[in-house]
Coordinates of N, CA and C in Angstrom, one line a residue:
Chain A
X1 N -13.0 1.5 10.5 CA -11.8 1.1 11.3 C -11.3 -0.3 10.7
X2 N -10.0 -0.2 10.2 CA -9.4 -1.4 9.6 C -9.0 -2.4 10.6
X3 N -8.8 -2.0 11.9 CA -8.3 -3.0 12.9 C -6.8 -2.8 13.1
X4 N -6.1 -2.0 12.2 CA -4.7 -1.7 12.4 C -4.6 -0.3 13.0
X5 N -4.0 -0.2 14.1 CA -4.0 1.1 14.8 C -2.6 1.7 14.8
X6 N -2.5 2.9 14.3 CA -1.2 3.6 14.3 C -1.3 4.8 15.1
X7 N -0.2 5.1 15.9 CA -0.1 6.3 16.7 C 1.3 6.8 16.6
X8 N 1.5 8.1 16.7 CA 0.4 9.1 16.6 C -0.1 9.3 15.2
X9 N -1.1 10.1 15.0 CA -1.6 10.3 13.7 C -0.8 11.4 13.0
X10 N -0.3 12.4 13.8 CA 0.5 13.5 13.3 C 1.7 13.7 14.2
X11 N 2.8 14.0 13.6 CA 4.0 14.3 14.4 C 4.8 15.4 13.7
X12 N 5.1 16.4 14.4 CA 6.0 17.5 13.9 C 7.2 17.5 14.8
X13 N 8.4 17.5 14.2 CA 9.6 17.5 14.9 C 10.7 18.2 14.2
X14 N 11.8 18.5 14.8 CA 12.9 19.3 14.2 C 13.9 18.3 13.6
X15 N 14.7 18.8 12.7 CA 15.8 18.1 12.1 C 16.7 17.6 13.2
X16 N 17.3 16.5 13.0 CA 18.2 15.9 14.0 C 17.6 15.1 15.1
X17 N 16.3 15.2 15.3 CA 15.6 14.6 16.4 C 15.3 13.1 16.1
X18 N 14.8 12.4 17.1 CA 14.4 11.0 16.9 C 12.9 10.8 17.3
X19 N 12.2 10.0 16.5 CA 10.8 9.7 16.9 C 10.5 8.3 16.8
X20 N 9.5 7.9 17.4 CA 9.0 6.5 17.4 C 7.6 6.4 16.9
X21 N 7.3 5.6 15.9 CA 6.0 5.4 15.4 C 5.5 4.0 15.9
X22 N 4.3 3.9 16.3 CA 3.8 2.7 16.8 C 2.6 2.1 16.0
X23 N 2.6 0.8 15.9 CA 1.6 0.1 15.2 C 1.1 -1.1 15.9
X24 N -0.2 -1.2 16.0 CA -0.8 -2.5 16.6 C -1.5 -3.2 15.4
X25 N -1.1 -4.4 15.1 CA -1.8 -5.1 14.0 C -3.2 -5.5 14.3
X26 N -3.9 -5.9 13.2 CA -5.2 -6.4 13.4 C -5.2 -7.7 14.2
X27 N -6.2 -7.9 15.0 CA -6.2 -9.1 15.9 C -6.0 -10.4 15.1
X28 N -5.0 -11.2 15.5 CA -4.7 -12.5 14.8 C -3.7 -12.4 13.7
X29 N -3.3 -11.2 13.3 CA -2.3 -11.0 12.3 C -0.9 -11.1 12.9
X30 N -0.1 -11.9 12.3 CA 1.3 -12.1 12.8 C 2.3 -11.2 12.1
X31 N 2.0 -10.8 10.9 CA 3.0 -10.1 10.1 C 2.7 -8.6 10.0
X32 N 3.8 -7.8 10.2 CA 3.6 -6.4 10.1 C 4.6 -5.8 9.1
X33 N 4.1 -4.9 8.3 CA 4.9 -4.3 7.3 C 4.9 -2.8 7.5
X34 N 6.0 -2.1 7.2 CA 6.1 -0.6 7.3 C 6.4 -0.1 5.9
X35 N 5.6 0.9 5.5 CA 5.8 1.6 4.2 C 5.9 3.1 4.5
X36 N 6.7 3.7 3.6 CA 6.8 5.2 3.6 C 6.1 5.7 2.3
X37 N 5.2 6.7 2.4 CA 4.6 7.2 1.3 C 5.0 8.7 1.1
X38 N 5.6 9.0 0.0 CA 5.9 10.4 -0.3 C 5.5 10.7 -1.7
X39 N 5.4 12.0 -2.0 CA 4.8 12.4 -3.2 C 5.7 12.0 -4.4
X40 N 7.0 12.1 -4.2 CA 7.9 11.8 -5.3 C 8.3 10.3 -5.4
X41 N 8.3 9.6 -4.3 CA 8.7 8.1 -4.4 C 7.5 7.2 -4.3
X42 N 6.3 7.7 -4.0 CA 5.2 6.8 -3.9 C 5.3 5.9 -2.6
X43 N 4.7 4.7 -2.6 CA 4.8 3.8 -1.5 C 6.0 3.0 -1.6
X44 N 6.9 3.1 -0.6 CA 8.1 2.4 -0.6 C 8.1 1.4 0.6
X45 N 8.4 0.2 0.4 CA 8.5 -0.8 1.4 C 9.7 -0.6 2.3
X46 N 9.6 -0.6 3.6 CA 10.7 -0.4 4.5 C 11.2 -1.7 5.1
X47 N 10.3 -2.4 5.8 CA 10.7 -3.5 6.5 C 9.4 -4.4 6.9
X48 N 9.7 -5.7 7.1 CA 8.6 -6.6 7.5 C 9.1 -7.4 8.7
X49 N 8.1 -7.6 9.6 CA 8.3 -8.5 10.8 C 7.3 -9.6 10.8
X50 N 7.6 -10.8 11.2 CA 6.7 -11.9 11.3 C 6.9 -12.5 12.7
X51 N 5.9 -12.4 13.5 CA 5.9 -13.0 14.9 C 7.2 -12.7 15.6
X52 N 7.6 -11.5 15.5 CA 8.8 -11.0 16.3 C 10.1 -11.0 15.6
X53 N 10.1 -11.6 14.4 CA 11.4 -11.7 13.7 C 11.4 -10.9 12.4
X54 N 12.5 -10.3 12.1 CA 12.6 -9.6 10.8 C 12.6 -10.6 9.7
X55 N 11.7 -10.3 8.7 CA 11.6 -11.2 7.6 C 12.1 -10.6 6.2
X56 N 11.9 -9.4 6.0 CA 12.3 -8.8 4.8 C 12.7 -7.3 5.0
X57 N 13.6 -6.8 4.2 CA 14.1 -5.4 4.4 C 14.0 -4.8 3.0
X58 N 13.5 -3.6 2.9 CA 13.4 -2.9 1.7 C 14.3 -1.7 1.7
X59 N 13.8 -0.6 1.2 CA 14.6 0.7 1.1 C 14.7 1.4 2.5
X60 N 15.1 0.7 3.5 CA 15.1 1.4 4.8 C 16.5 1.9 5.1
X61 N 16.5 3.2 5.5 CA 17.8 3.9 5.8 C 18.4 3.3 7.1
X62 N 19.7 3.4 7.2 CA 20.4 3.0 8.4 C 19.9 3.8 9.6
X63 N 19.5 5.0 9.4 CA 19.0 5.8 10.5 C 17.6 5.3 11.1
X64 N 17.0 4.4 10.3 CA 15.7 3.9 10.7 C 15.9 2.5 11.2
X65 N 15.1 2.1 12.2 CA 15.1 0.8 12.7 C 13.7 0.4 13.2
X66 N 13.4 -0.9 13.3 CA 12.1 -1.3 13.7 C 12.2 -2.5 14.6
X67 N 11.2 -2.8 15.3 CA 11.1 -4.1 16.0 C 9.6 -4.5 16.2
X68 N 9.4 -5.8 16.5 CA 8.1 -6.3 16.8 C 8.2 -6.9 18.1
X69 N 7.3 -6.6 19.0 CA 7.3 -7.1 20.4 C 6.5 -8.3 20.6
X70 N 6.7 -9.0 21.7 CA 5.9 -10.3 21.9 C 4.4 -10.1 21.8
X71 N 3.9 -8.9 22.1 CA 2.4 -8.8 21.9 C 2.1 -8.4 20.5
X72 N 3.0 -8.5 19.6 CA 2.9 -8.3 18.2 C 2.9 -6.8 17.7
X73 N 2.8 -5.9 18.6 CA 2.8 -4.5 18.2 C 4.2 -4.2 17.7
X74 N 4.3 -3.2 16.8 CA 5.6 -2.9 16.2 C 5.9 -1.4 16.4
X75 N 7.2 -1.1 16.4 CA 7.6 0.3 16.5 C 8.6 0.6 15.4
X76 N 8.5 1.7 14.8 CA 9.5 2.2 13.8 C 10.2 3.4 14.4
X77 N 11.5 3.3 14.5 CA 12.3 4.4 15.1 C 13.0 5.1 14.0
X78 N 12.9 6.4 14.0 CA 13.5 7.2 13.0 C 14.4 8.2 13.7
X79 N 15.7 8.2 13.4 CA 16.6 9.1 14.1 C 17.4 10.0 13.1
X80 N 18.0 11.0 13.7 CA 18.8 12.0 13.0 C 17.9 12.5 11.8
X81 N 16.7 12.9 12.1 CA 15.7 13.2 11.1 C 16.2 14.3 10.2
X82 N 15.8 14.2 8.9 CA 16.1 15.2 7.9 C 14.8 15.7 7.3
X83 N 14.9 16.8 6.6 CA 13.7 17.3 6.0 C 13.0 16.3 5.1
X84 N 13.9 15.6 4.3 CA 13.4 14.6 3.4 C 12.7 13.4 4.0
X85 N 12.7 13.3 5.3 CA 12.0 12.2 5.9 C 10.6 12.5 6.1
X86 N 10.2 13.7 5.9 CA 8.8 14.1 6.0 C 8.0 13.2 5.0
X87 N 7.0 12.5 5.5 CA 6.2 11.6 4.7 C 5.1 11.0 5.5
X88 N 4.3 10.2 4.9 CA 3.3 9.4 5.6 C 3.9 8.1 5.8
X89 N 3.8 7.6 7.0 CA 4.3 6.2 7.3 C 3.1 5.3 7.6
X90 N 3.0 4.3 6.8 CA 1.9 3.3 7.0 C 2.5 2.0 7.6
X91 N 1.6 1.4 8.4 CA 1.8 0.1 8.9 C 0.7 -0.7 8.3
X92 N 1.1 -2.0 7.9 CA 0.0 -2.9 7.4 C 0.3 -4.2 8.1
X93 N -0.8 -5.0 8.2 CA -0.6 -6.3 8.8 C -1.3 -7.4 7.9
X94 N -0.8 -8.6 8.1 CA -1.5 -9.7 7.4 C -1.4 -11.0 8.3
X95 N -2.3 -11.9 8.0 CA -2.4 -13.1 8.8 C -1.1 -13.9 8.8
X96 N -0.5 -14.0 7.6 CA 0.7 -14.8 7.5 C 1.6 -14.1 6.4
X97 N 2.6 -14.9 6.0 CA 3.5 -14.3 5.1 C 3.3 -14.7 3.6
X98 N 2.4 -15.6 3.4 CA 2.1 -16.1 2.1 C 1.7 -15.0 1.1
X99 N 2.1 -15.2 -0.2 CA 1.8 -14.2 -1.1 C 0.4 -14.0 -1.4
X100 N -0.5 -14.9 -1.1 CA -1.9 -14.8 -1.4 C -2.6 -14.0 -0.2
X101 N -1.9 -13.6 0.8 CA -2.5 -12.8 1.9 C -2.4 -11.3 1.5
X102 N -3.6 -10.7 1.5 CA -3.6 -9.3 1.4 C -3.2 -8.6 2.6
X103 N -2.9 -7.3 2.5 CA -2.5 -6.5 3.7 C -3.7 -5.7 4.1
X104 N -3.8 -5.4 5.4 CA -4.7 -4.5 6.0 C -3.9 -3.3 6.5
X105 N -4.2 -2.1 6.0 CA -3.4 -0.9 6.4 C -4.0 -0.1 7.5
X106 N -3.2 0.5 8.3 CA -3.6 1.5 9.2 C -3.8 2.8 8.5
X107 N -4.2 3.8 9.2 CA -4.5 5.1 8.6 C -3.3 6.0 8.6
X108 N -2.1 5.5 9.1 CA -0.9 6.2 8.8 C -0.5 7.2 9.9
X109 N 0.8 7.6 9.9 CA 1.3 8.6 10.8 C 2.0 9.6 9.8
X110 N 1.5 10.9 9.9 CA 2.1 11.9 9.0 C 3.2 12.6 9.8
X111 N 4.4 12.4 9.3 CA 5.6 13.0 10.0 C 6.0 14.2 9.2
X112 N 6.2 15.3 9.9 CA 6.7 16.6 9.3 C 7.9 16.9 10.1
X113 N 9.0 17.0 9.3 CA 10.3 17.5 9.9 C 10.5 18.9 9.5
X114 N 10.8 19.7 10.5 CA 10.9 21.2 10.2 C 12.3 21.7 10.6
Chain B
X1 N 14.1 -7.2 -9.9 CA 13.1 -6.9 -8.9 C 11.8 -6.6 -9.6
X2 N 10.7 -6.9 -8.9 CA 9.4 -6.7 -9.4 C 9.1 -5.2 -9.4
X3 N 8.4 -4.7 -10.5 CA 8.0 -3.3 -10.5 C 6.6 -3.2 -11.1
X4 N 6.0 -2.1 -10.8 CA 4.6 -1.8 -11.2 C 4.6 -0.4 -11.8
X5 N 4.0 -0.3 -13.0 CA 3.8 1.0 -13.7 C 2.4 1.3 -13.8
X6 N 2.0 2.5 -13.3 CA 0.7 3.0 -13.5 C 0.8 4.2 -14.4
X7 N 0.3 4.0 -15.6 CA 0.7 4.9 -16.7 C 0.1 6.3 -16.5
X8 N -1.0 6.4 -15.8 CA -1.6 7.7 -15.7 C -1.5 8.2 -14.2
X9 N -1.0 9.4 -14.0 CA -0.9 9.9 -12.6 C -2.3 10.5 -12.2
X10 N -3.0 11.0 -13.2 CA -4.3 11.7 -12.9 C -5.3 11.3 -14.0
X11 N -6.5 11.0 -13.6 CA -7.5 10.7 -14.5 C -8.8 11.5 -14.1
X12 N -9.1 12.5 -14.9 CA -10.4 13.2 -14.6 C -11.5 12.6 -15.5
X13 N -12.7 12.4 -14.9 CA -13.8 11.8 -15.7 C -15.1 12.3 -15.2
X14 N -16.1 12.5 -16.0 CA -17.4 12.9 -15.6 C -18.2 11.8 -15.0
X15 N -19.0 12.2 -14.0 CA -19.9 11.3 -13.4 C -20.7 10.5 -14.4
X16 N -20.8 9.2 -14.1 CA -21.6 8.2 -14.9 C -20.8 7.8 -16.1
X17 N -19.7 8.4 -16.4 CA -18.9 7.9 -17.5 C -18.1 6.7 -17.1
X18 N -17.6 5.9 -18.1 CA -16.7 4.8 -17.8 C -15.3 5.2 -17.5
X19 N -14.5 4.4 -16.8 CA -13.1 4.7 -16.6 C -12.3 3.5 -16.6
X20 N -11.0 3.7 -17.1 CA -10.1 2.6 -17.0 C -8.8 3.1 -16.4
X21 N -8.3 2.5 -15.4 CA -7.0 2.9 -14.8 C -6.0 1.8 -15.1
X22 N -4.9 2.2 -15.8 CA -4.0 1.2 -16.3 C -2.9 0.8 -15.3
X23 N -2.5 -0.5 -15.4 CA -1.5 -1.0 -14.6 C -0.7 -2.1 -15.3
X24 N 0.6 -1.9 -15.4 CA 1.4 -3.0 -16.0 C 2.5 -3.4 -14.9
X25 N 2.9 -4.6 -14.9 CA 3.9 -5.1 -14.0 C 5.0 -5.8 -14.8
X26 N 6.1 -5.9 -14.2 CA 7.3 -6.6 -14.8 C 7.0 -8.1 -14.7
X27 N 7.4 -8.7 -15.7 CA 7.0 -10.1 -15.9 C 7.6 -11.0 -14.8
X28 N 6.9 -12.0 -14.4 CA 7.4 -13.0 -13.5 C 6.6 -14.3 -13.7
X29 N 7.1 -15.4 -13.2 CA 6.5 -16.7 -13.4 C 5.1 -16.7 -12.8
X30 N 5.0 -16.3 -11.5 CA 3.7 -16.3 -10.9 C 3.6 -15.0 -10.1
X31 N 2.5 -14.3 -10.2 CA 2.3 -13.1 -9.5 C 0.9 -13.1 -8.9
X32 N 0.8 -12.3 -7.9 CA -0.5 -12.0 -7.3 C -0.7 -10.5 -7.4
X33 N -1.9 -10.1 -7.9 CA -2.1 -8.7 -8.2 C -3.3 -8.1 -7.4
X34 N -3.1 -6.9 -7.0 CA -4.0 -6.2 -6.1 C -4.3 -4.8 -6.6
X35 N -5.5 -4.3 -6.3 CA -5.8 -2.9 -6.4 C -6.2 -2.4 -5.0
X36 N -5.6 -1.3 -4.6 CA -6.0 -0.7 -3.4 C -6.5 0.7 -3.7
X37 N -7.4 1.2 -2.8 CA -7.9 2.6 -3.0 C -7.6 3.4 -1.7
X38 N -7.2 4.6 -1.9 CA -6.9 5.5 -0.7 C -7.8 6.7 -0.8
X39 N -8.8 6.9 0.1 CA -9.6 8.1 0.1 C -8.8 9.2 0.9
X40 N -9.1 10.4 0.7 CA -8.3 11.5 1.4 C -8.2 11.3 2.9
X41 N -7.0 11.4 3.4 CA -6.6 11.3 4.8 C -7.0 10.0 5.4
X42 N -6.9 8.9 4.6 CA -7.2 7.6 5.1 C -6.1 6.7 4.6
X43 N -6.0 5.5 5.2 CA -5.1 4.5 4.7 C -5.6 3.8 3.5
X44 N -4.8 2.8 3.0 CA -5.2 2.1 1.8 C -6.2 1.0 2.2
X45 N -7.2 0.8 1.3 CA -8.1 -0.3 1.5 C -8.1 -1.2 0.3
X46 N -8.1 -2.5 0.5 CA -8.1 -3.5 -0.6 C -9.4 -3.4 -1.4
X47 N -9.3 -3.2 -2.7 CA -10.4 -3.1 -3.6 C -10.7 -4.4 -4.2
X48 N -9.7 -5.1 -4.8 CA -9.9 -6.4 -5.3 C -8.5 -7.0 -5.5
X49 N -8.5 -8.3 -5.8 CA -7.2 -9.0 -6.0 C -7.4 -10.2 -6.9
X50 N -6.3 -10.5 -7.6 CA -6.2 -11.7 -8.4 C -5.2 -12.6 -7.8
X51 N -5.6 -13.8 -7.5 CA -4.7 -14.8 -7.0 C -4.5 -16.0 -8.0
X52 N -5.6 -16.4 -8.5 CA -5.6 -17.5 -9.5 C -7.0 -17.7 -10.0
X53 N -7.2 -18.6 -11.0 CA -8.5 -18.9 -11.5 C -9.0 -17.8 -12.6
X54 N -10.2 -17.4 -12.5 CA -10.8 -16.5 -13.5 C -9.9 -15.3 -13.6
X55 N -9.6 -14.8 -14.8 CA -8.8 -13.6 -15.0 C -9.5 -12.3 -14.7
X56 N -10.9 -12.4 -14.6 CA -11.7 -11.2 -14.3 C -12.1 -11.3 -12.9
X57 N -11.7 -10.3 -12.1 CA -12.1 -10.2 -10.7 C -12.9 -8.9 -10.5
X58 N -13.9 -9.0 -9.6 CA -14.8 -7.9 -9.3 C -14.8 -7.5 -7.9
X59 N -15.1 -6.2 -7.6 CA -15.2 -5.7 -6.3 C -16.7 -5.5 -6.0
X60 N -17.0 -5.2 -4.7 CA -18.4 -5.1 -4.4 C -19.0 -3.8 -4.8
X61 N -18.2 -2.8 -5.2 CA -18.7 -1.5 -5.6 C -18.6 -1.2 -7.1
X62 N -18.6 -2.3 -7.9 CA -18.7 -2.1 -9.3 C -17.4 -2.1 -10.1
X63 N -16.3 -2.0 -9.4 CA -15.0 -2.1 -10.1 C -14.7 -3.5 -10.6
X64 N -14.0 -3.6 -11.6 CA -13.5 -4.9 -12.1 C -12.1 -4.8 -12.6
X65 N -11.3 -5.8 -12.6 CA -10.0 -5.8 -13.2 C -9.7 -7.1 -13.9
X66 N -9.0 -7.1 -15.0 CA -8.7 -8.3 -15.7 C -7.2 -8.5 -15.8
X67 N -6.8 -9.7 -15.4 CA -5.4 -10.1 -15.4 C -5.1 -10.6 -16.9
X68 N -4.1 -10.0 -17.5 CA -3.7 -10.3 -18.8 C -2.2 -10.7 -18.8
X69 N -2.0 -12.0 -18.8 CA -0.6 -12.5 -18.6 C 0.3 -12.1 -19.8
X70 N -0.2 -12.2 -21.0 CA 0.6 -11.9 -22.2 C 1.0 -10.5 -22.2
X71 N 0.1 -9.6 -21.7 CA 0.4 -8.2 -21.7 C 0.9 -7.7 -20.4
X72 N 1.1 -8.6 -19.5 CA 1.5 -8.2 -18.1 C 0.7 -7.0 -17.6
X73 N -0.6 -7.1 -17.7 CA -1.4 -5.9 -17.3 C -2.5 -6.4 -16.3
X74 N -3.0 -5.4 -15.6 CA -4.1 -5.7 -14.6 C -4.8 -4.4 -14.5
X75 N -5.5 -4.0 -15.6 CA -6.2 -2.7 -15.6 C -7.5 -2.8 -14.8
X76 N -7.8 -1.6 -14.2 CA -9.0 -1.5 -13.4 C -10.1 -0.7 -14.2
X77 N -11.3 -1.2 -14.2 CA -12.4 -0.6 -14.9 C -13.6 -0.4 -14.1
X78 N -14.4 0.6 -14.5 CA -15.7 0.7 -13.9 C -16.6 1.3 -15.0
X79 N -17.8 0.8 -15.3 CA -18.6 1.2 -16.4 C -19.2 2.6 -16.2
X80 N -19.5 2.9 -14.9 CA -20.1 4.2 -14.6 C -19.7 4.7 -13.2
X81 N -18.9 5.8 -13.2 CA -18.3 6.2 -11.9 C -19.3 7.2 -11.2
X82 N -19.0 7.2 -9.9 CA -19.8 8.2 -9.0 C -18.8 9.2 -8.4
X83 N -19.4 10.2 -7.9 CA -18.5 11.2 -7.2 C -17.7 10.6 -6.1
X84 N -18.4 9.6 -5.4 CA -17.7 9.0 -4.3 C -16.5 8.1 -4.7
X85 N -16.3 7.9 -5.9 CA -15.2 7.1 -6.4 C -13.9 7.9 -6.5
X86 N -14.0 9.2 -6.2 CA -12.9 10.1 -6.3 C -11.9 9.7 -5.2
X87 N -10.7 9.3 -5.6 CA -9.7 8.8 -4.6 C -8.4 8.5 -5.4
X88 N -7.4 8.0 -4.7 CA -6.2 7.6 -5.3 C -6.2 6.0 -5.4
X89 N -5.9 5.5 -6.5 CA -5.9 4.0 -6.7 C -4.5 3.5 -7.0
X90 N -4.1 2.5 -6.2 CA -2.8 1.9 -6.3 C -2.9 0.4 -6.8
X91 N -2.1 0.1 -7.8 CA -1.9 -1.2 -8.2 C -0.7 -1.8 -7.5
X92 N -0.8 -3.1 -7.1 CA 0.3 -3.7 -6.4 C 0.5 -5.1 -6.9
X93 N 1.7 -5.6 -6.8 CA 2.0 -7.0 -7.2 C 2.9 -7.6 -6.2
X94 N 2.7 -8.9 -6.1 CA 3.5 -9.7 -5.2 C 3.9 -11.0 -5.9
X95 N 5.1 -11.4 -5.8 CA 5.5 -12.7 -6.3 C 5.2 -13.8 -5.3
X96 N 5.2 -15.0 -5.7 CA 5.0 -16.1 -4.7 C 6.1 -16.1 -3.7
X97 N 5.9 -16.6 -2.6 CA 6.9 -16.6 -1.5 C 6.7 -15.4 -0.6
X98 N 7.7 -15.1 0.1 CA 7.5 -14.0 1.1 C 8.0 -12.7 0.6
X99 N 7.7 -12.3 -0.6 CA 8.1 -11.0 -1.1 C 7.1 -10.0 -0.7
X100 N 7.4 -8.8 -0.3 CA 6.4 -7.8 0.1 C 5.7 -7.3 -1.2
X101 N 4.6 -6.6 -0.9 CA 3.8 -6.0 -2.0 C 4.6 -4.8 -2.5
X102 N 4.7 -4.8 -3.8 CA 5.3 -3.7 -4.5 C 4.2 -2.8 -5.2
X103 N 4.2 -1.5 -4.9 CA 3.1 -0.7 -5.4 C 3.5 0.2 -6.5
X104 N 2.6 0.5 -7.4 CA 2.7 1.5 -8.4 C 2.7 2.9 -7.7
X105 N 2.9 4.0 -8.5 CA 2.9 5.3 -7.9 C 1.5 5.9 -7.7
X106 N 0.5 5.2 -8.2 CA -0.9 5.6 -7.9 C -1.4 6.4 -9.1
X107 N -2.8 6.4 -9.2 CA -3.5 7.2 -10.1 C -4.6 7.9 -9.4
X108 N -4.6 9.2 -9.5 CA -5.6 10.0 -8.8 C -6.8 10.1 -9.7
X109 N -7.9 9.5 -9.3 CA -9.2 9.5 -10.1 C -10.0 10.7 -9.5
X110 N -10.4 11.6 -10.4 CA -11.3 12.7 -10.0 C -12.5 12.6 -10.8
X111 N -13.6 12.5 -10.1 CA -14.9 12.4 -10.8 C -15.6 13.7 -10.7
X112 N -16.0 14.2 -11.9 CA -16.5 15.6 -12.0 C -18.0 15.5 -12.2
X113 N -18.7 16.3 -11.4 CA -20.2 16.3 -11.5 C -20.7 17.0 -12.8

């Protein structure tokens, strides 16, 4: 157990729907990162939050949004889902934002859009 | 923007043989380098990292990687692999400051008995 908790582990939904993925960071970690892992694109950085504030944005679609709450858990919202959104979504956390801090990853949420 | 190239998508190797997984990154003034391992149906786990100092870094399970600034490489090696090393290995790089980790596309290591 890495200490980063992601729920749900699996999610199957239809095109056009909206889902919410949840992440609880490791105790003491203030920074949360979301990544999308697909076979063709590999691991793509989506977005980062630090202590409730957005800090960096990557290849995140406008249909996707995220937030980090006062208790530091984070949610990734995916709307108007398309077949191509099927992927593994990982959350990672780190103690701070410095480049020398490694990430601790959760076990991921596998999203299947049908 | 920073990028990472893992030259081999799949590497099959016999048990107890040596292995090298290659990783090159785009040049930058200062970088921090990481190798992560992903076992089937699991998240990524940090294997080892280079932050500064000695260019050779080691993990607890026998892997090592060497930072080569002139060749912008951070290849991962193990002198003798085990069946349990079968997994996907990701090289990642981060510049100084608050830039997120950038990952390579991964190398699937398959150890054959």
